[in-house]
Structure formats: structure tokens, C-alpha cells
PDB file of C-alpha atoms in Angstrom:
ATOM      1  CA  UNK A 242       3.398  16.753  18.162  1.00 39.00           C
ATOM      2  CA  UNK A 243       4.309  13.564  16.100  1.00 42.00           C
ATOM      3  CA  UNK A 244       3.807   9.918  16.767  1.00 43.00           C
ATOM      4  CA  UNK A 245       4.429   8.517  19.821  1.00 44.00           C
ATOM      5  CA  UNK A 246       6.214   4.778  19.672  1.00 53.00           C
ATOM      6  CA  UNK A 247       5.171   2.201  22.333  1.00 56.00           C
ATOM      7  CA  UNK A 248       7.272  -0.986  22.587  1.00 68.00           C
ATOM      8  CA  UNK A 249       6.393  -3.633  25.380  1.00 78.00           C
ATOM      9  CA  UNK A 250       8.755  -5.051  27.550  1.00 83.00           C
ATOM     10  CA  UNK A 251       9.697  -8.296  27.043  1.00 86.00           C
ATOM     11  CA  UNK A 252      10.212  -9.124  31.097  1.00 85.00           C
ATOM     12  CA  UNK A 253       7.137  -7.146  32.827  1.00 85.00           C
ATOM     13  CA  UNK A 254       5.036  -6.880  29.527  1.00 76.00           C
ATOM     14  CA  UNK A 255       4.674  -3.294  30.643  1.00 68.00           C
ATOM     15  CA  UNK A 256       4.054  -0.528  27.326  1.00 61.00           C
ATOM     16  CA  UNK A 257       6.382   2.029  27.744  1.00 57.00           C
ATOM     17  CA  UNK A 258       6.976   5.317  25.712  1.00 51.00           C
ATOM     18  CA  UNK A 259       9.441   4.075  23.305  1.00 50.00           C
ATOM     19  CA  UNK A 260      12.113   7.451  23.776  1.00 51.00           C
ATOM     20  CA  UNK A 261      11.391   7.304  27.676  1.00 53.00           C
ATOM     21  CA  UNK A 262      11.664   3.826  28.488  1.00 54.00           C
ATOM     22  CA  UNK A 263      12.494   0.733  25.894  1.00 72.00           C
ATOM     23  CA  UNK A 264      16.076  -0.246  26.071  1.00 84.00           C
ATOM     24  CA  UNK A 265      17.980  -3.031  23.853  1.00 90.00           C
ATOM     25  CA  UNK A 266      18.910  -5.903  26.514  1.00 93.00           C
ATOM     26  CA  UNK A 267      21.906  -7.875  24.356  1.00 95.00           C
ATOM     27  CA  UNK A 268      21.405 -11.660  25.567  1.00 96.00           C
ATOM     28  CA  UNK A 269      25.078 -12.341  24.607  1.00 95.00           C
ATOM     29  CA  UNK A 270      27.220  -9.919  25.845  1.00 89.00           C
ATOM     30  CA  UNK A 271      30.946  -9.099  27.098  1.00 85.00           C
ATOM     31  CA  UNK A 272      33.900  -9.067  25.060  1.00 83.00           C
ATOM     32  CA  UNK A 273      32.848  -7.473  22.443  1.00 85.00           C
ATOM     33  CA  UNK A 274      29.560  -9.798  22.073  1.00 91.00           C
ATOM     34  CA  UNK A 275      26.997  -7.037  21.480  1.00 92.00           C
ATOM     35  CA  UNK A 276      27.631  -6.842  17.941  1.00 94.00           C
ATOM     36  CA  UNK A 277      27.321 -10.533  16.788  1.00 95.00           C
ATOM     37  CA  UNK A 278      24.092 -10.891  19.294  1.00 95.00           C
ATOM     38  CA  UNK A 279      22.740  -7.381  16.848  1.00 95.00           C
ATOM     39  CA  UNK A 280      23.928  -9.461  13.748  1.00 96.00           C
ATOM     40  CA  UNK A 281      22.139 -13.314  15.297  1.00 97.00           C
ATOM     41  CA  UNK A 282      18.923 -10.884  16.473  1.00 96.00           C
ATOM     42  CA  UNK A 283      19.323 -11.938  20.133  1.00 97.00           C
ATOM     43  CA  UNK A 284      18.391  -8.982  21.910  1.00 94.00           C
ATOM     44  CA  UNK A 285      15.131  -7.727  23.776  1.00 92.00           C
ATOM     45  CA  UNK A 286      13.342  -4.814  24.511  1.00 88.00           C
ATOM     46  CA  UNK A 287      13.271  -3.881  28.022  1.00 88.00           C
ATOM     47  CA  UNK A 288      12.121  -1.009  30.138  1.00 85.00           C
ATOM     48  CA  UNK A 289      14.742   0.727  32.566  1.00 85.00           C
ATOM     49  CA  UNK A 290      13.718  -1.080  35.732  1.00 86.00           C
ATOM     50  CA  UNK A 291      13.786  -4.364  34.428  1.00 89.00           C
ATOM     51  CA  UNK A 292      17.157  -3.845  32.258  1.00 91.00           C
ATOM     52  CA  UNK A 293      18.816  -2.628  35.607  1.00 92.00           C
ATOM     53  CA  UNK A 294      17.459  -5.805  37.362  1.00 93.00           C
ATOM     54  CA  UNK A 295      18.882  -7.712  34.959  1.00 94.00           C
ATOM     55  CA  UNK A 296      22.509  -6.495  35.193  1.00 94.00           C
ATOM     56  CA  UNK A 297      22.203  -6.010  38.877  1.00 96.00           C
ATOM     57  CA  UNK A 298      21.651  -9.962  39.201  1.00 96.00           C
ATOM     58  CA  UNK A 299      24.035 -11.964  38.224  1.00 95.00           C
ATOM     59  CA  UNK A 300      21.472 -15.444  37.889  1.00 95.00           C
ATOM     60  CA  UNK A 301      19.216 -13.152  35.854  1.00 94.00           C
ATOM     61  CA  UNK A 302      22.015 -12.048  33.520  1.00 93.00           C
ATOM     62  CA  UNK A 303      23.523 -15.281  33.137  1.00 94.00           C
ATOM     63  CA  UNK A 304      19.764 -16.681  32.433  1.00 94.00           C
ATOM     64  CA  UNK A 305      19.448 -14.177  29.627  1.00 95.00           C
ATOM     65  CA  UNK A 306      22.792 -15.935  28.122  1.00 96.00           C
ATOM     66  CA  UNK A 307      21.195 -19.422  28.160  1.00 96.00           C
ATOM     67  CA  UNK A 308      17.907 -17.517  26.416  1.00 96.00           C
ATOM     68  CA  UNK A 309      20.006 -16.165  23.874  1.00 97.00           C
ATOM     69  CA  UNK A 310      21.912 -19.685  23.416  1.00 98.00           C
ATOM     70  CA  UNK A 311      18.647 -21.151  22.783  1.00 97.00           C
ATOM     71  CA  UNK A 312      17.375 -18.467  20.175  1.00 97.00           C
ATOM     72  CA  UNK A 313      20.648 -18.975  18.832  1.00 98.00           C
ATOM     73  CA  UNK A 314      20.450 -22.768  18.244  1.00 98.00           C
ATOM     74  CA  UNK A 315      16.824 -22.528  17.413  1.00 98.00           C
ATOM     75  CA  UNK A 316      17.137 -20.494  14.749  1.00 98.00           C
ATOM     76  CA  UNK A 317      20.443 -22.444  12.888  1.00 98.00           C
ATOM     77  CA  UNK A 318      18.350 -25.845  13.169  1.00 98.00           C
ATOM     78  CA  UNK A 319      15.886 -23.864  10.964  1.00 98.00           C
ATOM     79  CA  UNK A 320      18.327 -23.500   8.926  1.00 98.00           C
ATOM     80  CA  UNK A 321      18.763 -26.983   8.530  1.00 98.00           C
ATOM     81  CA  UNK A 322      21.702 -27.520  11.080  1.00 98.00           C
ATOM     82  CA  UNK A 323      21.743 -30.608  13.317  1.00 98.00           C
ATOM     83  CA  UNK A 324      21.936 -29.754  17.281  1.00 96.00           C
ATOM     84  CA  UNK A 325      25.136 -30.292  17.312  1.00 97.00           C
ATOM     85  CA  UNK A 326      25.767 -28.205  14.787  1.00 98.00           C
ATOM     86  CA  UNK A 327      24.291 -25.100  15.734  1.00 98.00           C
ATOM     87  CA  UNK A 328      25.873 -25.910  19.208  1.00 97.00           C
ATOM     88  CA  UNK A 329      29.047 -25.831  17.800  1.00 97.00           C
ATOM     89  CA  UNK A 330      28.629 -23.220  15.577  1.00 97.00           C
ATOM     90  CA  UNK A 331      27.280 -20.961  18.662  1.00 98.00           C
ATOM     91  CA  UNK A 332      30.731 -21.863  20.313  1.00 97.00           C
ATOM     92  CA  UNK A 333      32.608 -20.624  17.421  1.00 96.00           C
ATOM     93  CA  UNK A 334      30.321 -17.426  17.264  1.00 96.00           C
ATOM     94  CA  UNK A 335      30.872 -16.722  20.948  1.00 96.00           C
ATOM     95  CA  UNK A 336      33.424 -18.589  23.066  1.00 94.00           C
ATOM     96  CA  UNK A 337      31.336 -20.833  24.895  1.00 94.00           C
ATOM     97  CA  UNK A 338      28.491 -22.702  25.798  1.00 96.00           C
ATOM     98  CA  UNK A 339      25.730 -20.843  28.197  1.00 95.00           C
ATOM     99  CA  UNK A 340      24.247 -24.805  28.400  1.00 94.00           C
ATOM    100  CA  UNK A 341      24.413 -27.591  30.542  1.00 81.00           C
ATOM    101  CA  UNK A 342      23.875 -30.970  29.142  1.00 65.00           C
TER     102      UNK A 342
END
């Protein structure tokens, strides 16, 4: 029997067999979405339960939006963009702004 993979998830911390249980939760979805959050690295790994909690709840899924938003900008001011910038530059990505000023 090979190797088996154990991923945490990133809601209940729980370690799950990785075949069983781990699913990819895309922050930004809808629309076609899923593919720029894969190319931007704004997904999670989630177990079952908590993946179906998410998408059962419409505050939780719209709070995993502003959590991708937020990777999102965090990641272009590393790059040297201003807030702004990576604001706008989120818009452009993906239609609109998951953030309240």
C-alpha cells in the first residue's frame, strides 16, 4: 500500500486523508472565476463538511470572496503595487470589488 497524503483543513484545522477528504475551496468564484483564482493562488484546502458549509451559507461564501480580495491585494503590493493599484488591478482581474471602504 503506498503513501498516504494528509492535508489540513484550512477552516476546522482537521487532517484529513488527502483522496477521502481535502477539497480545493476557489475564494473567487462564478463566471468563470475559478481559473484566474488557480492562476492568483487563491484557493484553500477544505474537508467536505466545511466546503459544503461554505456554499450552503451565503455570508460564509461571500466572506471567502473578501479573503481572497485580500490575498489578492496582498500579494500585488509585494509586488511593488500601491493599494490602489492592486485594488484596481483586482477589479480588472475579476469584475468587482468584494471590499467595503
Amino acid at each position: 500500500m503506498g503513501r498516504t497524503e494528509m492535508n489540513l483543513c484550512a477552516l476546522c484545522a482537521e487532517k484529513k486523508i488527502f483522496r477521502e477528504a481535502v477539497h480545493t475551496h476557489h475564494l473567487i468564484s462564478g463566471n468563470g472565476r475559478r481559473q484566474k483564482a488557480d492562476e492568483f493562488g487563491l484557493t484553500i484546502p477544505l474537508c467536505y463538511a466545511c466546503h459544503e458549509k461554505i456554499h450552503d451559507n451565503p455570508d460564509l461564501l461571500i466572506a471567502s470572496k473578501y479573503v481572497g480580495q485580500l490575498m489578492y491585494e496582498r500579494d500585488r503590493t509585494a509586488e511593488g503595487q500601491t493599494k490602489e493599484q492592486a485594488r484596481s488591478s483586482f477589479i480588472k482581474e475579476f469584475g468587482k470589488s468584494y471590499l467595503w471602504d
